[in-house]
Structure formats: structure tokens, C-alpha cells
Amino acid sequence: MEMELQFRVKQGYPIQDKAPDLQSLRYWGTFERKHGNLLCLLEVETQPEALEALVQYYDPPVRCFTFRDFQLAPTLEEYERLLGLPLAESAHYFHQDQPPS
């Protein structure tokens, strides 16, 4: 009893690959180390109508929203939550002309 073996060559499909640009990877790695998770802000959904309404009340010199009888500005705790950075562990910033008290 003779057995006949048959082998088939499977048809391969071409794979397209792209080598990553090492310079851009280094840039983004440096950016992420320096600024943390700042890039995640690009994924936040915005409400254009709300922004258009709020822009009318923004006061650039004071850096807050000024309404008729009060001002609205984020607290340090809100900045901490928005940026995802614990402020107690971050470096302190002091203005050049204002020594720490």
C-alpha cells in the first residue's frame, strides 16, 4: 500500500509596514516627560455655544470670568483635577519680583 503525500504552498499576502520615525518618537517622549498628560486635553469634547457665551465675560488681565458682581476663576484644586497633577508634589513657581512669603 503506497501512500502519496501532496504538499500545497500557501499563497502569502503582502504586509505593509512602516518603520516609526525615531526623531518624532523622541520628541513626543520628551514632550510627555516635560508636560505630563497635557495631550489628553485634545480629546475633550467642547460645547461651542457655551464657549461663545463665556468668551464675552473673560477678562484677560485678571485671567478669570468677570460678571456684574462677581468673578469666576478655577481654584487650585480644580486645576489639580483638570491637569491630573498633584500640586503638593509639583515644583513651586515664584514670580521674579515676588519672593516667597
PDB file of N, CA and C in Angstrom:
ATOM      1  N   MET A   1       0.840  -1.165   0.000  1.00  0.00           N
ATOM      2  CA  MET A   1       0.000   0.000   0.000  1.00  0.00           C
ATOM      3  C   MET A   1       0.896   1.242   0.000  1.00  0.00           C
ATOM      4  N   GLU A   2       0.820   1.938  -1.069  1.00  0.00           N
ATOM      5  CA  GLU A   2       1.636   3.127  -1.240  1.00  0.00           C
ATOM      6  C   GLU A   2       0.828   4.374  -0.932  1.00  0.00           C
ATOM      7  N   MET A   3       1.400   5.243  -0.100  1.00  0.00           N
ATOM      8  CA  MET A   3       0.732   6.499   0.237  1.00  0.00           C
ATOM      9  C   MET A   3       1.361   7.630  -0.553  1.00  0.00           C
ATOM     10  N   GLU A   4       0.533   8.445  -1.081  1.00  0.00           N
ATOM     11  CA  GLU A   4       1.044   9.581  -1.836  1.00  0.00           C
ATOM     12  C   GLU A   4       0.797  10.856  -1.038  1.00  0.00           C
ATOM     13  N   LEU A   5       1.855  11.562  -0.721  1.00  0.00           N
ATOM     14  CA  LEU A   5       1.740  12.810   0.026  1.00  0.00           C
ATOM     15  C   LEU A   5       1.739  13.982  -0.933  1.00  0.00           C
ATOM     16  N   GLN A   6       0.839  14.882  -0.694  1.00  0.00           N
ATOM     17  CA  GLN A   6       0.783  16.089  -1.515  1.00  0.00           C
ATOM     18  C   GLN A   6       0.982  17.303  -0.611  1.00  0.00           C
ATOM     19  N   PHE A   7       1.829  18.172  -1.026  1.00  0.00           N
ATOM     20  CA  PHE A   7       2.067  19.409  -0.290  1.00  0.00           C
ATOM     21  C   PHE A   7       1.597  20.580  -1.137  1.00  0.00           C
ATOM     22  N   ARG A   8       0.920  21.490  -0.484  1.00  0.00           N
ATOM     23  CA  ARG A   8       0.494  22.706  -1.182  1.00  0.00           C
ATOM     24  C   ARG A   8       1.249  23.892  -0.598  1.00  0.00           C
ATOM     25  N   VAL A   9       1.627  24.784  -1.440  1.00  0.00           N
ATOM     26  CA  VAL A   9       2.256  26.019  -0.983  1.00  0.00           C
ATOM     27  C   VAL A   9       1.143  27.041  -0.780  1.00  0.00           C
ATOM     28  N   LYS A  10       1.070  27.545   0.431  1.00  0.00           N
ATOM     29  CA  LYS A  10       0.016  28.505   0.746  1.00  0.00           C
ATOM     30  C   LYS A  10       0.370  29.869   0.162  1.00  0.00           C
ATOM     31  N   GLN A  11      -0.622  30.490  -0.434  1.00  0.00           N
ATOM     32  CA  GLN A  11      -0.442  31.818  -1.018  1.00  0.00           C
ATOM     33  C   GLN A  11      -0.280  32.838   0.108  1.00  0.00           C
ATOM     34  N   GLY A  12       0.784  33.610   0.092  1.00  0.00           N
ATOM     35  CA  GLY A  12       1.016  34.630   1.115  1.00  0.00           C
ATOM     36  C   GLY A  12       0.441  35.970   0.696  1.00  0.00           C
ATOM     37  N   TYR A  13       0.172  36.792   1.664  1.00  0.00           N
ATOM     38  CA  TYR A  13      -0.326  38.135   1.405  1.00  0.00           C
ATOM     39  C   TYR A  13       0.746  39.134   1.811  1.00  0.00           C
ATOM     40  N   PRO A  14       0.949  40.162   0.996  1.00  0.00           N
ATOM     41  CA  PRO A  14       1.982  41.147   1.343  1.00  0.00           C
ATOM     42  C   PRO A  14       1.571  41.949   2.582  1.00  0.00           C
ATOM     43  N   ILE A  15       2.523  42.231   3.416  1.00  0.00           N
ATOM     44  CA  ILE A  15       2.286  43.017   4.626  1.00  0.00           C
ATOM     45  C   ILE A  15       2.980  44.354   4.451  1.00  0.00           C
ATOM     46  N   GLN A  16       2.222  45.407   4.646  1.00  0.00           N
ATOM     47  CA  GLN A  16       2.812  46.736   4.565  1.00  0.00           C
ATOM     48  C   GLN A  16       3.172  47.177   5.975  1.00  0.00           C
ATOM     49  N   ASP A  17       4.395  47.539   6.148  1.00  0.00           N
ATOM     50  CA  ASP A  17       4.803  48.031   7.454  1.00  0.00           C
ATOM     51  C   ASP A  17       5.530  49.348   7.265  1.00  0.00           C
ATOM     52  N   LYS A  18       5.531  50.108   8.329  1.00  0.00           N
ATOM     53  CA  LYS A  18       6.170  51.411   8.283  1.00  0.00           C
ATOM     54  C   LYS A  18       7.034  51.534   9.525  1.00  0.00           C
ATOM     55  N   ALA A  19       8.275  51.817   9.323  1.00  0.00           N
ATOM     56  CA  ALA A  19       9.180  51.995  10.459  1.00  0.00           C
ATOM     57  C   ALA A  19       8.866  53.332  11.125  1.00  0.00           C
ATOM     58  N   PRO A  20       8.793  53.361  12.453  1.00  0.00           N
ATOM     59  CA  PRO A  20       8.487  54.623  13.132  1.00  0.00           C
ATOM     60  C   PRO A  20       9.630  55.616  12.976  1.00  0.00           C
ATOM     61  N   ASP A  21       9.262  56.867  12.883  1.00  0.00           N
ATOM     62  CA  ASP A  21      10.247  57.939  12.799  1.00  0.00           C
ATOM     63  C   ASP A  21      10.810  58.154  14.200  1.00  0.00           C
ATOM     64  N   LEU A  22      12.050  57.767  14.410  1.00  0.00           N
ATOM     65  CA  LEU A  22      12.644  57.823  15.746  1.00  0.00           C
ATOM     66  C   LEU A  22      12.733  59.243  16.282  1.00  0.00           C
ATOM     67  N   GLN A  23      12.948  60.202  15.405  1.00  0.00           N
ATOM     68  CA  GLN A  23      13.057  61.588  15.855  1.00  0.00           C
ATOM     69  C   GLN A  23      11.731  62.068  16.444  1.00  0.00           C
ATOM     70  N   SER A  24      10.611  61.749  15.779  1.00  0.00           N
ATOM     71  CA  SER A  24       9.318  62.184  16.305  1.00  0.00           C
ATOM     72  C   SER A  24       8.976  61.434  17.592  1.00  0.00           C
ATOM     73  N   LEU A  25       9.371  60.151  17.690  1.00  0.00           N
ATOM     74  CA  LEU A  25       9.130  59.411  18.930  1.00  0.00           C
ATOM     75  C   LEU A  25       9.907  60.024  20.088  1.00  0.00           C
ATOM     76  N   ARG A  26      11.133  60.439  19.827  1.00  0.00           N
ATOM     77  CA  ARG A  26      11.923  61.099  20.875  1.00  0.00           C
ATOM     78  C   ARG A  26      11.276  62.414  21.276  1.00  0.00           C
ATOM     79  N   TYR A  27      10.768  63.163  20.278  1.00  0.00           N
ATOM     80  CA  TYR A  27      10.126  64.444  20.553  1.00  0.00           C
ATOM     81  C   TYR A  27       8.907  64.250  21.451  1.00  0.00           C
ATOM     82  N   TRP A  28       8.026  63.301  21.095  1.00  0.00           N
ATOM     83  CA  TRP A  28       6.814  63.092  21.889  1.00  0.00           C
ATOM     84  C   TRP A  28       7.146  62.547  23.272  1.00  0.00           C
ATOM     85  N   GLY A  29       8.173  61.717  23.361  1.00  0.00           N
ATOM     86  CA  GLY A  29       8.597  61.222  24.669  1.00  0.00           C
ATOM     87  C   GLY A  29       9.083  62.357  25.550  1.00  0.00           C
ATOM     88  N   THR A  30       9.860  63.266  24.974  1.00  0.00           N
ATOM     89  CA  THR A  30      10.346  64.431  25.715  1.00  0.00           C
ATOM     90  C   THR A  30       9.184  65.326  26.112  1.00  0.00           C
ATOM     91  N   PHE A  31       8.262  65.547  25.183  1.00  0.00           N
ATOM     92  CA  PHE A  31       7.090  66.385  25.464  1.00  0.00           C
ATOM     93  C   PHE A  31       6.281  65.804  26.618  1.00  0.00           C
ATOM     94  N   GLU A  32       6.062  64.487  26.593  1.00  0.00           N
ATOM     95  CA  GLU A  32       5.272  63.835  27.637  1.00  0.00           C
ATOM     96  C   GLU A  32       5.963  63.906  28.997  1.00  0.00           C
ATOM     97  N   ARG A  33       7.280  63.740  29.023  1.00  0.00           N
ATOM     98  CA  ARG A  33       8.004  63.851  30.295  1.00  0.00           C
ATOM     99  C   ARG A  33       7.939  65.273  30.840  1.00  0.00           C
ATOM    100  N   LYS A  34       7.988  66.241  29.943  1.00  0.00           N
ATOM    101  CA  LYS A  34       8.007  67.642  30.374  1.00  0.00           C
ATOM    102  C   LYS A  34       6.626  68.140  30.785  1.00  0.00           C
ATOM    103  N   HIS A  35       5.584  67.759  30.035  1.00  0.00           N
ATOM    104  CA  HIS A  35       4.247  68.311  30.252  1.00  0.00           C
ATOM    105  C   HIS A  35       3.235  67.314  30.797  1.00  0.00           C
ATOM    106  N   GLY A  36       3.613  66.077  31.000  1.00  0.00           N
ATOM    107  CA  GLY A  36       2.689  65.093  31.562  1.00  0.00           C
ATOM    108  C   GLY A  36       1.589  64.728  30.579  1.00  0.00           C
ATOM    109  N   ASN A  37       0.373  64.629  31.088  1.00  0.00           N
ATOM    110  CA  ASN A  37      -0.744  64.177  30.257  1.00  0.00           C
ATOM    111  C   ASN A  37      -1.507  65.340  29.627  1.00  0.00           C
ATOM    112  N   LEU A  38      -0.812  66.378  29.244  1.00  0.00           N
ATOM    113  CA  LEU A  38      -1.434  67.551  28.637  1.00  0.00           C
ATOM    114  C   LEU A  38      -2.116  67.216  27.318  1.00  0.00           C
ATOM    115  N   LEU A  39      -1.591  66.251  26.580  1.00  0.00           N
ATOM    116  CA  LEU A  39      -2.155  65.903  25.279  1.00  0.00           C
ATOM    117  C   LEU A  39      -3.565  65.328  25.380  1.00  0.00           C
ATOM    118  N   CYS A  40      -3.936  64.797  26.538  1.00  0.00           N
ATOM    119  CA  CYS A  40      -5.286  64.240  26.674  1.00  0.00           C
ATOM    120  C   CYS A  40      -6.346  65.341  26.579  1.00  0.00           C
ATOM    121  N   LEU A  41      -5.953  66.597  26.746  1.00  0.00           N
ATOM    122  CA  LEU A  41      -6.909  67.699  26.599  1.00  0.00           C
ATOM    123  C   LEU A  41      -7.424  67.810  25.169  1.00  0.00           C
ATOM    124  N   LEU A  42      -6.679  67.281  24.207  1.00  0.00           N
ATOM    125  CA  LEU A  42      -7.121  67.320  22.819  1.00  0.00           C
ATOM    126  C   LEU A  42      -8.331  66.425  22.584  1.00  0.00           C
ATOM    127  N   GLU A  43      -8.574  65.478  23.477  1.00  0.00           N
ATOM    128  CA  GLU A  43      -9.679  64.544  23.317  1.00  0.00           C
ATOM    129  C   GLU A  43     -10.953  65.007  24.014  1.00  0.00           C
ATOM    130  N   VAL A  44     -10.906  66.139  24.702  1.00  0.00           N
ATOM    131  CA  VAL A  44     -12.059  66.632  25.447  1.00  0.00           C
ATOM    132  C   VAL A  44     -13.079  67.217  24.478  1.00  0.00           C
ATOM    133  N   GLU A  45     -14.333  66.803  24.626  1.00  0.00           N
ATOM    134  CA  GLU A  45     -15.393  67.361  23.793  1.00  0.00           C
ATOM    135  C   GLU A  45     -15.729  68.760  24.286  1.00  0.00           C
ATOM    136  N   THR A  46     -15.925  69.669  23.352  1.00  0.00           N
ATOM    137  CA  THR A  46     -16.272  71.041  23.721  1.00  0.00           C
ATOM    138  C   THR A  46     -17.682  71.365  23.267  1.00  0.00           C
ATOM    139  N   GLN A  47     -18.254  72.373  23.896  1.00  0.00           N
ATOM    140  CA  GLN A  47     -19.569  72.868  23.515  1.00  0.00           C
ATOM    141  C   GLN A  47     -19.366  74.280  22.967  1.00  0.00           C
ATOM    142  N   PRO A  48     -19.323  74.431  21.640  1.00  0.00           N
ATOM    143  CA  PRO A  48     -19.022  75.737  21.045  1.00  0.00           C
ATOM    144  C   PRO A  48     -19.956  76.853  21.511  1.00  0.00           C
ATOM    145  N   GLU A  49     -21.240  76.553  21.692  1.00  0.00           N
ATOM    146  CA  GLU A  49     -22.190  77.582  22.117  1.00  0.00           C
ATOM    147  C   GLU A  49     -21.857  78.095  23.514  1.00  0.00           C
ATOM    148  N   ALA A  50     -21.493  77.181  24.409  1.00  0.00           N
ATOM    149  CA  ALA A  50     -21.133  77.586  25.773  1.00  0.00           C
ATOM    150  C   ALA A  50     -19.858  78.419  25.761  1.00  0.00           C
ATOM    151  N   LEU A  51     -18.890  78.029  24.937  1.00  0.00           N
ATOM    152  CA  LEU A  51     -17.646  78.792  24.846  1.00  0.00           C
ATOM    153  C   LEU A  51     -17.893  80.188  24.293  1.00  0.00           C
ATOM    154  N   GLU A  52     -18.758  80.297  23.289  1.00  0.00           N
ATOM    155  CA  GLU A  52     -19.077  81.609  22.724  1.00  0.00           C
ATOM    156  C   GLU A  52     -19.722  82.506  23.771  1.00  0.00           C
ATOM    157  N   ALA A  53     -20.576  81.940  24.610  1.00  0.00           N
ATOM    158  CA  ALA A  53     -21.228  82.732  25.656  1.00  0.00           C
ATOM    159  C   ALA A  53     -20.229  83.154  26.730  1.00  0.00           C
ATOM    160  N   LEU A  54     -19.338  82.257  27.138  1.00  0.00           N
ATOM    161  CA  LEU A  54     -18.375  82.577  28.195  1.00  0.00           C
ATOM    162  C   LEU A  54     -17.293  83.554  27.748  1.00  0.00           C
ATOM    163  N   VAL A  55     -16.899  83.487  26.482  1.00  0.00           N
ATOM    164  CA  VAL A  55     -15.827  84.360  25.989  1.00  0.00           C
ATOM    165  C   VAL A  55     -16.178  85.828  26.182  1.00  0.00           C
ATOM    166  N   GLN A  56     -17.441  86.168  26.127  1.00  0.00           N
ATOM    167  CA  GLN A  56     -17.865  87.560  26.304  1.00  0.00           C
ATOM    168  C   GLN A  56     -17.508  88.090  27.683  1.00  0.00           C
ATOM    169  N   TYR A  57     -17.380  87.213  28.667  1.00  0.00           N
ATOM    170  CA  TYR A  57     -17.140  87.633  30.047  1.00  0.00           C
ATOM    171  C   TYR A  57     -15.701  87.411  30.506  1.00  0.00           C
ATOM    172  N   TYR A  58     -14.838  86.910  29.622  1.00  0.00           N
ATOM    173  CA  TYR A  58     -13.460  86.626  30.034  1.00  0.00           C
ATOM    174  C   TYR A  58     -12.646  87.914  30.094  1.00  0.00           C
ATOM    175  N   ASP A  59     -11.911  88.091  31.188  1.00  0.00           N
ATOM    176  CA  ASP A  59     -11.084  89.278  31.411  1.00  0.00           C
ATOM    177  C   ASP A  59      -9.613  88.848  31.378  1.00  0.00           C
ATOM    178  N   PRO A  60      -8.912  89.025  30.239  1.00  0.00           N
ATOM    179  CA  PRO A  60      -7.533  88.529  30.117  1.00  0.00           C
ATOM    180  C   PRO A  60      -6.555  89.057  31.169  1.00  0.00           C
ATOM    181  N   PRO A  61      -6.562  90.356  31.515  1.00  0.00           N
ATOM    182  CA  PRO A  61      -5.579  90.796  32.519  1.00  0.00           C
ATOM    183  C   PRO A  61      -5.743  90.099  33.870  1.00  0.00           C
ATOM    184  N   VAL A  62      -6.968  89.809  34.247  1.00  0.00           N
ATOM    185  CA  VAL A  62      -7.243  89.176  35.538  1.00  0.00           C
ATOM    186  C   VAL A  62      -7.242  87.651  35.414  1.00  0.00           C
ATOM    187  N   ARG A  63      -7.366  87.156  34.183  1.00  0.00           N
ATOM    188  CA  ARG A  63      -7.410  85.720  33.882  1.00  0.00           C
ATOM    189  C   ARG A  63      -8.553  85.005  34.586  1.00  0.00           C
ATOM    190  N   CYS A  64      -9.713  85.610  34.530  1.00  0.00           N
ATOM    191  CA  CYS A  64     -10.910  84.976  35.084  1.00  0.00           C
ATOM    192  C   CYS A  64     -12.126  85.523  34.347  1.00  0.00           C
ATOM    193  N   PHE A  65     -13.274  84.964  34.639  1.00  0.00           N
ATOM    194  CA  PHE A  65     -14.521  85.441  34.063  1.00  0.00           C
ATOM    195  C   PHE A  65     -15.121  86.452  35.026  1.00  0.00           C
ATOM    196  N   THR A  66     -15.366  87.672  34.544  1.00  0.00           N
ATOM    197  CA  THR A  66     -15.910  88.727  35.391  1.00  0.00           C
ATOM    198  C   THR A  66     -17.351  88.987  34.972  1.00  0.00           C
ATOM    199  N   PHE A  67     -18.250  88.772  35.915  1.00  0.00           N
ATOM    200  CA  PHE A  67     -19.657  89.056  35.689  1.00  0.00           C
ATOM    201  C   PHE A  67     -19.998  90.347  36.424  1.00  0.00           C
ATOM    202  N   ARG A  68     -21.235  90.732  36.443  1.00  0.00           N
ATOM    203  CA  ARG A  68     -21.627  92.020  37.012  1.00  0.00           C
ATOM    204  C   ARG A  68     -21.117  92.210  38.440  1.00  0.00           C
ATOM    205  N   ASP A  69     -21.345  91.262  39.319  1.00  0.00           N
ATOM    206  CA  ASP A  69     -20.973  91.473  40.721  1.00  0.00           C
ATOM    207  C   ASP A  69     -20.075  90.372  41.304  1.00  0.00           C
ATOM    208  N   PHE A  70     -19.495  89.532  40.472  1.00  0.00           N
ATOM    209  CA  PHE A  70     -18.554  88.533  40.997  1.00  0.00           C
ATOM    210  C   PHE A  70     -17.614  88.066  39.892  1.00  0.00           C
ATOM    211  N   GLN A  71     -16.541  87.400  40.325  1.00  0.00           N
ATOM    212  CA  GLN A  71     -15.563  86.847  39.390  1.00  0.00           C
ATOM    213  C   GLN A  71     -15.535  85.330  39.539  1.00  0.00           C
ATOM    214  N   LEU A  72     -15.342  84.655  38.442  1.00  0.00           N
ATOM    215  CA  LEU A  72     -15.316  83.199  38.427  1.00  0.00           C
ATOM    216  C   LEU A  72     -13.956  82.740  37.907  1.00  0.00           C
ATOM    217  N   ALA A  73     -13.204  82.072  38.773  1.00  0.00           N
ATOM    218  CA  ALA A  73     -11.877  81.566  38.398  1.00  0.00           C
ATOM    219  C   ALA A  73     -11.703  80.170  38.988  1.00  0.00           C
ATOM    220  N   PRO A  74     -10.990  79.299  38.281  1.00  0.00           N
ATOM    221  CA  PRO A  74     -10.753  77.959  38.830  1.00  0.00           C
ATOM    222  C   PRO A  74      -9.893  78.016  40.093  1.00  0.00           C
ATOM    223  N   THR A  75     -10.191  77.150  41.030  1.00  0.00           N
ATOM    224  CA  THR A  75      -9.381  77.050  42.244  1.00  0.00           C
ATOM    225  C   THR A  75      -8.177  76.161  41.968  1.00  0.00           C
ATOM    226  N   LEU A  76      -7.228  76.158  42.874  1.00  0.00           N
ATOM    227  CA  LEU A  76      -6.060  75.289  42.712  1.00  0.00           C
ATOM    228  C   LEU A  76      -6.465  73.823  42.671  1.00  0.00           C
ATOM    229  N   GLU A  77      -7.477  73.466  43.458  1.00  0.00           N
ATOM    230  CA  GLU A  77      -7.943  72.079  43.471  1.00  0.00           C
ATOM    231  C   GLU A  77      -8.540  71.697  42.119  1.00  0.00           C
ATOM    232  N   GLU A  78      -9.250  72.644  41.474  1.00  0.00           N
ATOM    233  CA  GLU A  78      -9.822  72.362  40.160  1.00  0.00           C
ATOM    234  C   GLU A  78      -8.723  72.216  39.105  1.00  0.00           C
ATOM    235  N   TYR A  79      -7.705  73.072  39.168  1.00  0.00           N
ATOM    236  CA  TYR A  79      -6.561  72.918  38.264  1.00  0.00           C
ATOM    237  C   TYR A  79      -5.887  71.563  38.486  1.00  0.00           C
ATOM    238  N   GLU A  80      -5.758  71.184  39.737  1.00  0.00           N
ATOM    239  CA  GLU A  80      -5.123  69.908  40.079  1.00  0.00           C
ATOM    240  C   GLU A  80      -5.887  68.745  39.449  1.00  0.00           C
ATOM    241  N   ARG A  81      -7.212  68.779  39.539  1.00  0.00           N
ATOM    242  CA  ARG A  81      -8.038  67.713  38.977  1.00  0.00           C
ATOM    243  C   ARG A  81      -8.018  67.745  37.448  1.00  0.00           C
ATOM    244  N   LEU A  82      -8.115  68.935  36.860  1.00  0.00           N
ATOM    245  CA  LEU A  82      -8.121  69.054  35.404  1.00  0.00           C
ATOM    246  C   LEU A  82      -6.818  68.567  34.777  1.00  0.00           C
ATOM    247  N   LEU A  83      -5.710  68.921  35.393  1.00  0.00           N
ATOM    248  CA  LEU A  83      -4.405  68.551  34.843  1.00  0.00           C
ATOM    249  C   LEU A  83      -3.953  67.167  35.275  1.00  0.00           C
ATOM    250  N   GLY A  84      -4.596  66.630  36.320  1.00  0.00           N
ATOM    251  CA  GLY A  84      -4.195  65.323  36.816  1.00  0.00           C
ATOM    252  C   GLY A  84      -2.836  65.351  37.485  1.00  0.00           C
ATOM    253  N   LEU A  85      -2.458  66.501  38.024  1.00  0.00           N
ATOM    254  CA  LEU A  85      -1.165  66.650  38.689  1.00  0.00           C
ATOM    255  C   LEU A  85      -1.376  66.998  40.151  1.00  0.00           C
ATOM    256  N   PRO A  86      -0.849  66.212  41.063  1.00  0.00           N
ATOM    257  CA  PRO A  86      -0.938  66.601  42.475  1.00  0.00           C
ATOM    258  C   PRO A  86      -0.034  67.806  42.733  1.00  0.00           C
ATOM    259  N   LEU A  87      -0.631  68.912  43.151  1.00  0.00           N
ATOM    260  CA  LEU A  87       0.133  70.145  43.333  1.00  0.00           C
ATOM    261  C   LEU A  87       1.127  70.056  44.477  1.00  0.00           C
ATOM    262  N   ALA A  88       0.852  69.235  45.459  1.00  0.00           N
ATOM    263  CA  ALA A  88       1.765  69.122  46.596  1.00  0.00           C
ATOM    264  C   ALA A  88       3.123  68.571  46.156  1.00  0.00           C
ATOM    265  N   GLU A  89       3.141  67.766  45.098  1.00  0.00           N
ATOM    266  CA  GLU A  89       4.382  67.153  44.636  1.00  0.00           C
ATOM    267  C   GLU A  89       5.069  67.948  43.528  1.00  0.00           C
ATOM    268  N   SER A  90       4.407  68.979  42.995  1.00  0.00           N
ATOM    269  CA  SER A  90       4.995  69.718  41.878  1.00  0.00           C
ATOM    270  C   SER A  90       5.908  70.828  42.370  1.00  0.00           C
ATOM    271  N   ALA A  91       6.739  71.304  41.461  1.00  0.00           N
ATOM    272  CA  ALA A  91       7.657  72.395  41.802  1.00  0.00           C
ATOM    273  C   ALA A  91       6.868  73.689  41.986  1.00  0.00           C
ATOM    274  N   HIS A  92       7.321  74.522  42.898  1.00  0.00           N
ATOM    275  CA  HIS A  92       6.635  75.781  43.161  1.00  0.00           C
ATOM    276  C   HIS A  92       7.129  76.852  42.201  1.00  0.00           C
ATOM    277  N   TYR A  93       6.225  77.733  41.824  1.00  0.00           N
ATOM    278  CA  TYR A  93       6.574  78.828  40.926  1.00  0.00           C
ATOM    279  C   TYR A  93       6.495  80.131  41.698  1.00  0.00           C
ATOM    280  N   PHE A  94       7.530  80.920  41.611  1.00  0.00           N
ATOM    281  CA  PHE A  94       7.537  82.232  42.240  1.00  0.00           C
ATOM    282  C   PHE A  94       7.843  83.267  41.170  1.00  0.00           C
ATOM    283  N   HIS A  95       7.081  84.339  41.176  1.00  0.00           N
ATOM    284  CA  HIS A  95       7.312  85.431  40.234  1.00  0.00           C
ATOM    285  C   HIS A  95       8.667  86.055  40.534  1.00  0.00           C
ATOM    286  N   GLN A  96       9.336  86.578  39.529  1.00  0.00           N
ATOM    287  CA  GLN A  96      10.682  87.121  39.705  1.00  0.00           C
ATOM    288  C   GLN A  96      10.735  88.237  40.743  1.00  0.00           C
ATOM    289  N   ASP A  97       9.745  89.106  40.753  1.00  0.00           N
ATOM    290  CA  ASP A  97       9.766  90.260  41.648  1.00  0.00           C
ATOM    291  C   ASP A  97       9.095  89.989  42.985  1.00  0.00           C
ATOM    292  N   GLN A  98       8.635  88.783  43.199  1.00  0.00           N
ATOM    293  CA  GLN A  98       7.883  88.489  44.414  1.00  0.00           C
ATOM    294  C   GLN A  98       8.526  87.307  45.139  1.00  0.00           C
ATOM    295  N   PRO A  99       9.277  87.562  46.192  1.00  0.00           N
ATOM    296  CA  PRO A  99       9.900  86.455  46.931  1.00  0.00           C
ATOM    297  C   PRO A  99       8.839  85.646  47.680  1.00  0.00           C
ATOM    298  N   PRO A 100       9.116  84.380  47.954  1.00  0.00           N
ATOM    299  CA  PRO A 100       8.144  83.565  48.688  1.00  0.00           C
ATOM    300  C   PRO A 100       7.918  84.110  50.084  1.00  0.00           C
ATOM    301  N   SER A 101       6.679  84.031  50.536  1.00  0.00           N
ATOM    302  CA  SER A 101       6.356  84.534  51.883  1.00  0.00           C
ATOM    303  C   SER A 101       6.338  83.411  52.894  1.00  0.00           C
TER     304      SER A 101
END
